[in-house]
Amino acid sequence: MNDLSNLSALELRDAIAGGTVSAVRAVDAYLEAIARREPAVGAYNEVLAERAMEQAAAIDRKRQSGRPIGPLGGLPLAIKDNLCTSYGRTTCASKMLANFQAPYTATAVARLEAAGAIVLGKTNMDEFAMGSSTENSGFRPTANPWDASRVPGGSSGGSAAAVSARLCAAALGSDTGGSIRQPAAFCGVVGMKPTYGRVSRFGLVAYGSSLDQIGPVTQNVADCALLLGAIAGGDPADSTCLDRPVGDYLIELEKPIEHLRVGLPREFFSQALDAEIASSIRLAAEVYQSLGATIVDVSLPHSRIDVDGEGKVSSYAVACYYIVAMAEASSNLARYDGVHYGHRTARDVEDIVDLYCKTREEGFGSEVKRRILLGTYALSSGYYDAYYLKALRVRRLIKNDFDAAFGHCDLLLCPVAPTTAFRLGEKTADPLTMYLEDIYTISVNLAGLPGLSLPAGLSKTGLPIGMQLIGPVFSEDRLLRAGRMYEKASGVSGLRPEMTKK
Amino acid sequence: MSRTIEPDMVRHIAKLSRIELSEEQLATFGRQLADILEYFDKLAELDTTNVEPLAHAVEIHNVLAEDTPRPSLSADAALANAPQRDGDFFMVPKVIGDSL
Amino acid sequence: MIDAADNVTPVIGLEIHVELATATKMFCRCRNHFGDPPNTNVCPVCIGMPGVLPVMNAKAVELALKVGTALNCTVAEFTKWDRKGYYYPDLPKNYQISQYDLPLSLNGWLEAPLAEGAVKKIRIRRAHLEEDAGKNVHDHPAHTGVDLNRAGVPLLEIVTEPDMNAVEEVMSLARAMHRLVRWLGASEANMQMGQMRFEPNINLHIAHGGAIHKTPIVEVKNLNSFRALERTVEYEIHRQYEAWQADPDGFRLEKMGKQNRGYDDAREQTVFQREKEEAHDYRYFPDPDLVGVVVDRPWRERIRAGIGELPLARRGRYMDGYKLTFKEADALTQDAATGDLLDSAVAAGADAKRCVNLLLGRGAAIANERGCSIAQIGITPAALAELAGMLSGGTINATAAAKVFDTVVLESGSPMVIAREQGLLAVRDGGAIEAWVDTAIAANPQAVADVQAGGKQQKKAFGFLMGQVMQLSRGTAEPGEVQRLLRSKLGIPVTD
Ligand SMILES: [Mg+2]
Ligand SMILES: [Zn+2]
């Protein structure tokens, strides 16, 4: 066994548990991969090599003395840099928090570690998770391992690139409007946004609090089930996290779902969708059909995508999502003011207001500023009803559409993003074109539903194409099983970019 | 029907947001904000009379914690990330009074 | 001074902030405790660090519901949390978690007692829960220090309608509110510790020349004592009247709207305060980190049942049932526990009036020395009832009872046992008293001579001898018997 990166997380877990591979060797192999390939990818903001090696040695000692090492014992994982850790830094890829050291660890990360996982490092992202390409990182962009001239997607671009380039066994990301699922699709890996309230948000630096969820980014569906099982479940530190029992997502994973009804939301197959992606999704539908599933035509009218005569794309859901997310963000990010932690301006200031204004001017990048300004506008007196309140009403309509659709099918099959990975710099000039990246993913966050993104093959140009499965609340087990059905039948799983084969 | 946002309005919003903007930024943001707001105006097409606003997608209630103290941070740990401190206080330029 | 021709009506409303008596803060489990070293009752949640989340305190909700119910409010079936956005260094998140459109309690009233017996109903607009801000410390000339120990302490904000028309009404309502929240155990309401703070809004309606002139509404922030409140209202009434007289057309509500003023403690005056910028655009919206509270009927009923008798009702009952004077009844209803002590002693068979004399005599004196309530001095209802019973039955006299009371408070135990051990039971036995009288006469020939000589020294000398006998008996001798024997031995008439 000379190349450990051939192993999925589940396989590596079994190898470590079985004693054929030591945790130290696993960490070492990934550190070596990082030394080799990370310079070309730029997935990590910080690699915690020393700590990871110590943790690995501790796991090995535990195993040798016959003590249990946990269901993730020895697995080297990457963590998005908006998940607080009491070691290293938590920067959110922002100058504002470049030196922030949290005195606490996010519940999801703490649960992974309690299950024996080892944190290899913190991954790059769009600043404060605002973006769809990781180009908004306050430090530097991350490259797509399939084509270094292309973006890995975002905002969890660092986590998706790290998994894709085999710079970790698996990773955690966060998803507010598609931030796990879209980069997973761009990088040819699996990503899940769980039901709102399935995973504790404690320690996840808030962007849009009513939309944010933490989820796994993995090589395949089984790894996704493994990680989700470790992080899901109620948490007294998060009142919005439901104290509902967590099943063993792996136990029935290989068992196909009988009489599955797969819904295709007709509004998602408009001219805004890349033809190659559209045919991939239809092909996936045929795979399900061949497995005995029924394909149902369903409608999500308020998630409709309109294209006008000039080719301008618009969507109620996109407008609704950005208003809600920006309003919440404007409030969530008010705390970064240079008083209690984080960046403070070194310029002379007249008074406290001047200190706030200069600190925030220096600490935040353009996209963050844009969203704070828009969110402030949407909540300010005179505009609240027309924007914020209106968006909340439309949000209900969007959720009602899903409820109605799930009356006719068990899950939805649809695209993740309108295109495959685009070129670095291609969409940075106009913020609106970037916002449209989220067109197929944001409704899921607005409705609080779980969504699974998994590879559906490669384009003619050799870029990964993703497909998305969406289910009713708390149907993660169903999505994982359905995802596994597709993986098995199609053989599309564990895609690896060229760079990992050298 | 492209609209603009008056510089004064952008300035007001920037002040509310506590973000210093140069004249140049003011102009750029003004244009971009106008474009995005125009996009947001699409929602006005929808009739939402009698539609209840939805703030939380998963509606739960009454999650309360027992009133039992847990250890706090030490002052040093609390101030470890502070840009400037004065003894065990966070230090800021002179302000008047308390906010509440 | 106010011109008699102008019919001036002050119109005053109050906003009252009350810190709730919980062990921990509103949204984290740091201690809610005053006076600790700076930034020691703080955690990532109340410092507002990235990624942390608030979790609401069950006790705070319970106490707030109790106050709302006692204020005769409609308790909301559903209540939720909103964020109120403004930047200030004592507010770490730069928003305060508060309640905006669905407060916990709405539309109640509280009776403000005026002259003896009379009351005025002051309407309560709302009472909502929120978190307190930290403290800015200003003892450095060039900068401000921020202490977050208070940040996140549960605060109940009670807002009255502008129903008060005189300083006396304001003070009576403020005192009634102070008594009520303490009564309910909802707050210690210690003003020095900032646990109860007032914000009056004041203007004048002046009937002048056939029209009503309204002066601008002035809101004065953060008053930390009854005195500051009283001085503020008095001062504003006169200041506004004079300002209106000087400029009757300009100094008008329609022209100037609302204004904020501060209170200068040293000069006991309100002072002009520069407007905090954009203070009016708080950008309230539902806090996505918290879930709502559904207060169902059983919960509401449980709260109501837990409230019991309120102070004014109890005071009335004491005057009617125990035949107490207004002053006595008022003194015993300053807090709930003192009255509970009295009621329990009466329920155990004691005479109410005797109990009241004991409680308002030595009890009040000890409480005063210790700076606590009468109930807190530590006498049990059983001991109080026993001592009152001894007085009624004549087994002890008032002087000795006071001594026993002190011993019971200090060491606890049965008053009867203490009185017996210390030889404080009433002595009626003529032989014993006669021996003390003889000793006193023999030891004080000058006083005996003064009594027998008659004249202006007689009364004083007789009193002195009485005192000597009582001292010899250690207060146990029956005073009537002492007097009778002394008079007969000294040969002065038995009738005074
Ligand atoms: Mg308030
Ligand atoms: Zn705290």
PDB file of C-alpha atoms in Angstrom, chain A residues 65-248:
ATOM      1  CA  SER A  65      -3.108  -0.384  24.020  1.00  0.00           C
ATOM      2  CA  GLY A  66      -6.385  -1.863  22.790  1.00  0.00           C
ATOM      3  CA  ARG A  67      -8.565   1.145  23.522  1.00  0.00           C
ATOM      4  CA  PRO A  68     -11.236   2.207  20.990  1.00  0.00           C
ATOM      5  CA  ILE A  69     -10.034   4.914  18.585  1.00  0.00           C
ATOM      6  CA  GLY A  70     -13.486   6.037  17.470  1.00  0.00           C
ATOM      7  CA  PRO A  71     -15.431   5.681  14.230  1.00  0.00           C
ATOM      8  CA  LEU A  72     -13.136   8.206  12.513  1.00  0.00           C
ATOM      9  CA  GLY A  73      -9.986   7.060  14.321  1.00  0.00           C
ATOM     10  CA  GLY A  74      -6.901   8.542  12.659  1.00  0.00           C
ATOM     11  CA  LEU A  75      -8.613  10.152   9.639  1.00  0.00           C
ATOM     12  CA  PRO A  76      -6.822  13.342   8.493  1.00  0.00           C
ATOM     13  CA  LEU A  77      -9.460  15.979   7.710  1.00  0.00           C
ATOM     14  CA  ALA A  78      -9.511  19.566   6.483  1.00  0.00           C
ATOM     15  CA  ILE A  79     -11.755  22.171   8.082  1.00  0.00           C
ATOM     16  CA  LYS A  80     -13.138  25.285   6.425  1.00  0.00           C
ATOM     17  CA  ASP A  81     -11.598  28.355   7.980  1.00  0.00           C
ATOM     18  CA  ASN A  82     -14.908  29.713   9.248  1.00  0.00           C
ATOM     19  CA  LEU A  83     -15.172  26.867  11.767  1.00  0.00           C
ATOM     20  CA  CYS A  84     -13.633  27.955  15.036  1.00  0.00           C
ATOM     21  CA  THR A  85     -10.862  25.867  16.546  1.00  0.00           C
ATOM     22  CA  SER A  86      -9.210  26.493  19.886  1.00  0.00           C
ATOM     23  CA  TYR A  87      -5.886  25.830  18.149  1.00  0.00           C
ATOM     24  CA  GLY A  88      -4.451  27.601  15.122  1.00  0.00           C
ATOM     25  CA  ARG A  89      -6.295  30.574  13.687  1.00  0.00           C
ATOM     26  CA  THR A  90      -9.855  31.044  12.487  1.00  0.00           C
ATOM     27  CA  THR A  91      -9.675  33.734   9.825  1.00  0.00           C
ATOM     28  CA  CYS A  92     -12.750  33.366   7.580  1.00  0.00           C
ATOM     29  CA  ALA A  93     -10.186  34.313   4.915  1.00  0.00           C
ATOM     30  CA  SER A  94     -10.575  37.901   6.059  1.00  0.00           C
ATOM     31  CA  LYS A  95      -7.978  40.473   7.003  1.00  0.00           C
ATOM     32  CA  MET A  96     -10.418  41.328   9.772  1.00  0.00           C
ATOM     33  CA  LEU A  97      -9.717  38.030  11.552  1.00  0.00           C
ATOM     34  CA  ALA A  98      -6.251  37.281  10.172  1.00  0.00           C
ATOM     35  CA  ASN A  99      -4.891  36.764  13.688  1.00  0.00           C
ATOM     36  CA  PHE A 100      -7.984  35.626  15.526  1.00  0.00           C
ATOM     37  CA  GLN A 101      -7.499  32.704  17.890  1.00  0.00           C
ATOM     38  CA  ALA A 102     -10.799  31.380  19.146  1.00  0.00           C
ATOM     39  CA  PRO A 103     -10.912  30.125  22.729  1.00  0.00           C
ATOM     40  CA  TYR A 104     -13.451  27.455  21.665  1.00  0.00           C
ATOM     41  CA  THR A 105     -13.966  24.781  19.032  1.00  0.00           C
ATOM     42  CA  ALA A 106     -17.035  24.464  16.823  1.00  0.00           C
ATOM     43  CA  THR A 107     -19.308  21.618  17.952  1.00  0.00           C
ATOM     44  CA  ALA A 108     -19.081  19.881  14.550  1.00  0.00           C
ATOM     45  CA  VAL A 109     -15.273  19.910  14.664  1.00  0.00           C
ATOM     46  CA  ALA A 110     -15.203  18.843  18.300  1.00  0.00           C
ATOM     47  CA  ARG A 111     -17.454  15.900  17.388  1.00  0.00           C
ATOM     48  CA  LEU A 112     -15.150  14.832  14.560  1.00  0.00           C
ATOM     49  CA  GLU A 113     -12.201  14.935  16.924  1.00  0.00           C
ATOM     50  CA  ALA A 114     -14.123  13.095  19.615  1.00  0.00           C
ATOM     51  CA  ALA A 115     -14.721  10.401  16.967  1.00  0.00           C
ATOM     52  CA  GLY A 116     -10.967  10.161  16.450  1.00  0.00           C
ATOM     53  CA  ALA A 117     -10.478  12.419  13.417  1.00  0.00           C
ATOM     54  CA  ILE A 118      -7.363  14.554  13.065  1.00  0.00           C
ATOM     55  CA  VAL A 119      -7.530  18.170  11.869  1.00  0.00           C
ATOM     56  CA  LEU A 120      -4.862  18.665   9.209  1.00  0.00           C
ATOM     57  CA  GLY A 121      -5.537  22.317   8.593  1.00  0.00           C
ATOM     58  CA  LYS A 122      -7.946  25.132   7.817  1.00  0.00           C
ATOM     59  CA  THR A 123      -9.076  25.664   4.239  1.00  0.00           C
ATOM     60  CA  ASN A 124      -9.432  28.763   2.116  1.00  0.00           C
ATOM     61  CA  MET A 125     -12.817  30.232   1.282  1.00  0.00           C
ATOM     62  CA  ASP A 126     -14.545  33.355   0.059  1.00  0.00           C
ATOM     63  CA  GLU A 127     -14.214  35.960   2.783  1.00  0.00           C
ATOM     64  CA  PHE A 128     -16.893  35.302   5.444  1.00  0.00           C
ATOM     65  CA  ALA A 129     -18.337  32.692   3.034  1.00  0.00           C
ATOM     66  CA  MET A 130     -19.538  35.376   0.666  1.00  0.00           C
ATOM     67  CA  GLY A 131     -18.917  34.219  -2.848  1.00  0.00           C
ATOM     68  CA  SER A 132     -19.117  31.327  -5.278  1.00  0.00           C
ATOM     69  CA  SER A 133     -15.531  31.019  -6.483  1.00  0.00           C
ATOM     70  CA  THR A 134     -13.157  31.478  -3.512  1.00  0.00           C
ATOM     71  CA  GLU A 135     -11.796  34.481  -5.412  1.00  0.00           C
ATOM     72  CA  ASN A 136     -13.155  36.694  -2.620  1.00  0.00           C
ATOM     73  CA  SER A 137     -10.654  35.252  -0.173  1.00  0.00           C
ATOM     74  CA  GLY A 138      -8.861  38.084   1.585  1.00  0.00           C
ATOM     75  CA  PHE A 139      -5.609  36.149   1.136  1.00  0.00           C
ATOM     76  CA  ARG A 140      -5.498  34.541  -2.337  1.00  0.00           C
ATOM     77  CA  PRO A 141      -7.677  32.483  -4.660  1.00  0.00           C
ATOM     78  CA  THR A 142      -7.631  28.674  -4.708  1.00  0.00           C
ATOM     79  CA  ALA A 143      -7.176  26.818  -7.996  1.00  0.00           C
ATOM     80  CA  ASN A 144      -9.413  24.054  -9.291  1.00  0.00           C
ATOM     81  CA  PRO A 145      -7.362  20.814  -9.197  1.00  0.00           C
ATOM     82  CA  TRP A 146      -8.891  19.790 -12.549  1.00  0.00           C
ATOM     83  CA  ASP A 147      -7.703  22.944 -14.285  1.00  0.00           C
ATOM     84  CA  ALA A 148      -5.565  25.473 -12.446  1.00  0.00           C
ATOM     85  CA  SER A 149      -6.911  28.319 -14.570  1.00  0.00           C
ATOM     86  CA  ARG A 150     -10.388  27.664 -13.212  1.00  0.00           C
ATOM     87  CA  VAL A 151     -12.062  28.360  -9.891  1.00  0.00           C
ATOM     88  CA  PRO A 152     -12.886  25.576  -7.440  1.00  0.00           C
ATOM     89  CA  GLY A 153     -16.261  27.169  -6.750  1.00  0.00           C
ATOM     90  CA  GLY A 154     -17.147  28.640  -3.405  1.00  0.00           C
ATOM     91  CA  SER A 155     -17.370  29.581  -0.791  1.00  0.00           C
ATOM     92  CA  SER A 156     -16.043  26.212   0.485  1.00  0.00           C
ATOM     93  CA  GLY A 157     -13.595  26.139  -2.460  1.00  0.00           C
ATOM     94  CA  GLY A 158     -10.609  25.274  -0.283  1.00  0.00           C
ATOM     95  CA  SER A 159     -12.328  22.235   1.237  1.00  0.00           C
ATOM     96  CA  ALA A 160     -13.569  20.947  -2.137  1.00  0.00           C
ATOM     97  CA  ALA A 161     -10.165  21.485  -3.775  1.00  0.00           C
ATOM     98  CA  ALA A 162      -8.406  19.791  -0.858  1.00  0.00           C
ATOM     99  CA  VAL A 163     -10.607  16.684  -1.150  1.00  0.00           C
ATOM    100  CA  SER A 164     -10.376  16.669  -4.938  1.00  0.00           C
ATOM    101  CA  ALA A 165      -6.564  17.019  -4.912  1.00  0.00           C
ATOM    102  CA  ARG A 166      -6.365  14.391  -2.138  1.00  0.00           C
ATOM    103  CA  LEU A 167      -4.817  16.855   0.291  1.00  0.00           C
ATOM    104  CA  CYS A 168      -6.994  15.386   3.030  1.00  0.00           C
ATOM    105  CA  ALA A 169      -9.191  12.321   3.423  1.00  0.00           C
ATOM    106  CA  ALA A 170     -12.344  14.416   3.692  1.00  0.00           C
ATOM    107  CA  ALA A 171     -13.367  17.907   4.770  1.00  0.00           C
ATOM    108  CA  LEU A 172     -16.000  20.085   6.348  1.00  0.00           C
ATOM    109  CA  GLY A 173     -17.533  23.048   4.585  1.00  0.00           C
ATOM    110  CA  SER A 174     -20.453  25.342   5.220  1.00  0.00           C
ATOM    111  CA  ASP A 175     -23.360  26.054   2.925  1.00  0.00           C
ATOM    112  CA  THR A 176     -25.522  29.180   3.070  1.00  0.00           C
ATOM    113  CA  GLY A 177     -26.698  29.277  -0.550  1.00  0.00           C
ATOM    114  CA  GLY A 178     -24.795  26.435  -2.199  1.00  0.00           C
ATOM    115  CA  SER A 179     -21.343  26.910  -0.720  1.00  0.00           C
ATOM    116  CA  ILE A 180     -20.740  23.176  -0.220  1.00  0.00           C
ATOM    117  CA  ARG A 181     -22.671  21.778  -3.161  1.00  0.00           C
ATOM    118  CA  GLN A 182     -21.407  24.071  -5.931  1.00  0.00           C
ATOM    119  CA  PRO A 183     -17.659  23.699  -5.161  1.00  0.00           C
ATOM    120  CA  ALA A 184     -18.210  19.948  -4.748  1.00  0.00           C
ATOM    121  CA  ALA A 185     -19.689  19.903  -8.262  1.00  0.00           C
ATOM    122  CA  PHE A 186     -16.852  22.029  -9.684  1.00  0.00           C
ATOM    123  CA  CYS A 187     -14.196  19.799  -8.111  1.00  0.00           C
ATOM    124  CA  GLY A 188     -15.821  16.415  -8.803  1.00  0.00           C
ATOM    125  CA  VAL A 189     -16.447  15.470  -5.161  1.00  0.00           C
ATOM    126  CA  VAL A 190     -19.479  14.828  -2.970  1.00  0.00           C
ATOM    127  CA  GLY A 191     -20.916  17.545  -0.737  1.00  0.00           C
ATOM    128  CA  MET A 192     -23.962  17.700   1.450  1.00  0.00           C
ATOM    129  CA  LYS A 193     -25.896  20.542   2.992  1.00  0.00           C
ATOM    130  CA  PRO A 194     -27.903  18.925   5.789  1.00  0.00           C
ATOM    131  CA  THR A 195     -31.372  19.981   6.930  1.00  0.00           C
ATOM    132  CA  TYR A 196     -31.314  23.290   8.800  1.00  0.00           C
ATOM    133  CA  GLY A 197     -31.016  22.211  12.430  1.00  0.00           C
ATOM    134  CA  ARG A 198     -29.414  18.825  11.728  1.00  0.00           C
ATOM    135  CA  VAL A 199     -25.869  19.977  12.572  1.00  0.00           C
ATOM    136  CA  SER A 200     -25.002  22.457  15.310  1.00  0.00           C
ATOM    137  CA  ARG A 201     -23.870  25.848  14.079  1.00  0.00           C
ATOM    138  CA  PHE A 202     -22.031  26.590  17.307  1.00  0.00           C
ATOM    139  CA  GLY A 203     -18.564  27.786  16.328  1.00  0.00           C
ATOM    140  CA  LEU A 204     -19.460  28.363  12.677  1.00  0.00           C
ATOM    141  CA  VAL A 205     -18.790  32.038  12.001  1.00  0.00           C
ATOM    142  CA  ALA A 206     -22.205  33.315  11.001  1.00  0.00           C
ATOM    143  CA  TYR A 207     -22.976  34.689   7.551  1.00  0.00           C
ATOM    144  CA  GLY A 208     -26.725  34.173   7.079  1.00  0.00           C
ATOM    145  CA  SER A 209     -27.774  32.561  10.351  1.00  0.00           C
ATOM    146  CA  SER A 210     -31.157  31.269   9.184  1.00  0.00           C
ATOM    147  CA  LEU A 211     -29.519  29.618   6.157  1.00  0.00           C
ATOM    148  CA  ASP A 212     -26.067  28.439   7.291  1.00  0.00           C
ATOM    149  CA  GLN A 213     -25.381  24.740   7.764  1.00  0.00           C
ATOM    150  CA  ILE A 214     -22.150  22.798   8.158  1.00  0.00           C
ATOM    151  CA  GLY A 215     -21.731  19.698   6.012  1.00  0.00           C
ATOM    152  CA  PRO A 216     -19.246  17.121   4.709  1.00  0.00           C
ATOM    153  CA  VAL A 217     -17.165  17.376   1.545  1.00  0.00           C
ATOM    154  CA  THR A 218     -15.954  13.892   0.594  1.00  0.00           C
ATOM    155  CA  GLN A 219     -14.625  11.604  -2.115  1.00  0.00           C
ATOM    156  CA  ASN A 220     -17.805   9.559  -2.321  1.00  0.00           C
ATOM    157  CA  VAL A 221     -21.259   9.095  -0.841  1.00  0.00           C
ATOM    158  CA  ALA A 222     -20.220   6.559   1.803  1.00  0.00           C
ATOM    159  CA  ASP A 223     -17.611   8.967   3.184  1.00  0.00           C
ATOM    160  CA  CYS A 224     -20.312  11.609   3.298  1.00  0.00           C
ATOM    161  CA  ALA A 225     -22.526   9.279   5.346  1.00  0.00           C
ATOM    162  CA  LEU A 226     -19.600   8.546   7.665  1.00  0.00           C
ATOM    163  CA  LEU A 227     -18.889  12.223   8.380  1.00  0.00           C
ATOM    164  CA  LEU A 228     -22.516  13.301   8.634  1.00  0.00           C
ATOM    165  CA  GLY A 229     -23.166  10.607  11.224  1.00  0.00           C
ATOM    166  CA  ALA A 230     -20.341  12.018  13.332  1.00  0.00           C
ATOM    167  CA  ILE A 231     -21.376  15.670  13.244  1.00  0.00           C
ATOM    168  CA  ALA A 232     -25.201  15.512  13.278  1.00  0.00           C
ATOM    169  CA  GLY A 233     -27.416  15.820  16.331  1.00  0.00           C
ATOM    170  CA  GLY A 234     -28.716  18.246  18.934  1.00  0.00           C
ATOM    171  CA  ASP A 235     -26.454  20.635  20.794  1.00  0.00           C
ATOM    172  CA  PRO A 236     -27.397  22.620  23.909  1.00  0.00           C
ATOM    173  CA  ALA A 237     -25.199  25.456  22.604  1.00  0.00           C
ATOM    174  CA  ASP A 238     -27.388  25.939  19.506  1.00  0.00           C
ATOM    175  CA  SER A 239     -31.109  26.497  20.099  1.00  0.00           C
ATOM    176  CA  THR A 240     -31.829  26.148  16.385  1.00  0.00           C
ATOM    177  CA  CYS A 241     -30.305  22.666  16.247  1.00  0.00           C
ATOM    178  CA  LEU A 242     -32.888  19.939  16.712  1.00  0.00           C
ATOM    179  CA  ASP A 243     -32.455  17.291  19.332  1.00  0.00           C
ATOM    180  CA  ARG A 244     -33.576  14.479  17.044  1.00  0.00           C
ATOM    181  CA  PRO A 245     -31.993  11.042  17.068  1.00  0.00           C
ATOM    182  CA  VAL A 246     -29.271  10.485  14.475  1.00  0.00           C
ATOM    183  CA  GLY A 247     -29.453   7.193  12.651  1.00  0.00           C
ATOM    184  CA  ASP A 248     -26.468   5.240  11.372  1.00  0.00           C
TER     185      ASP A 248
END
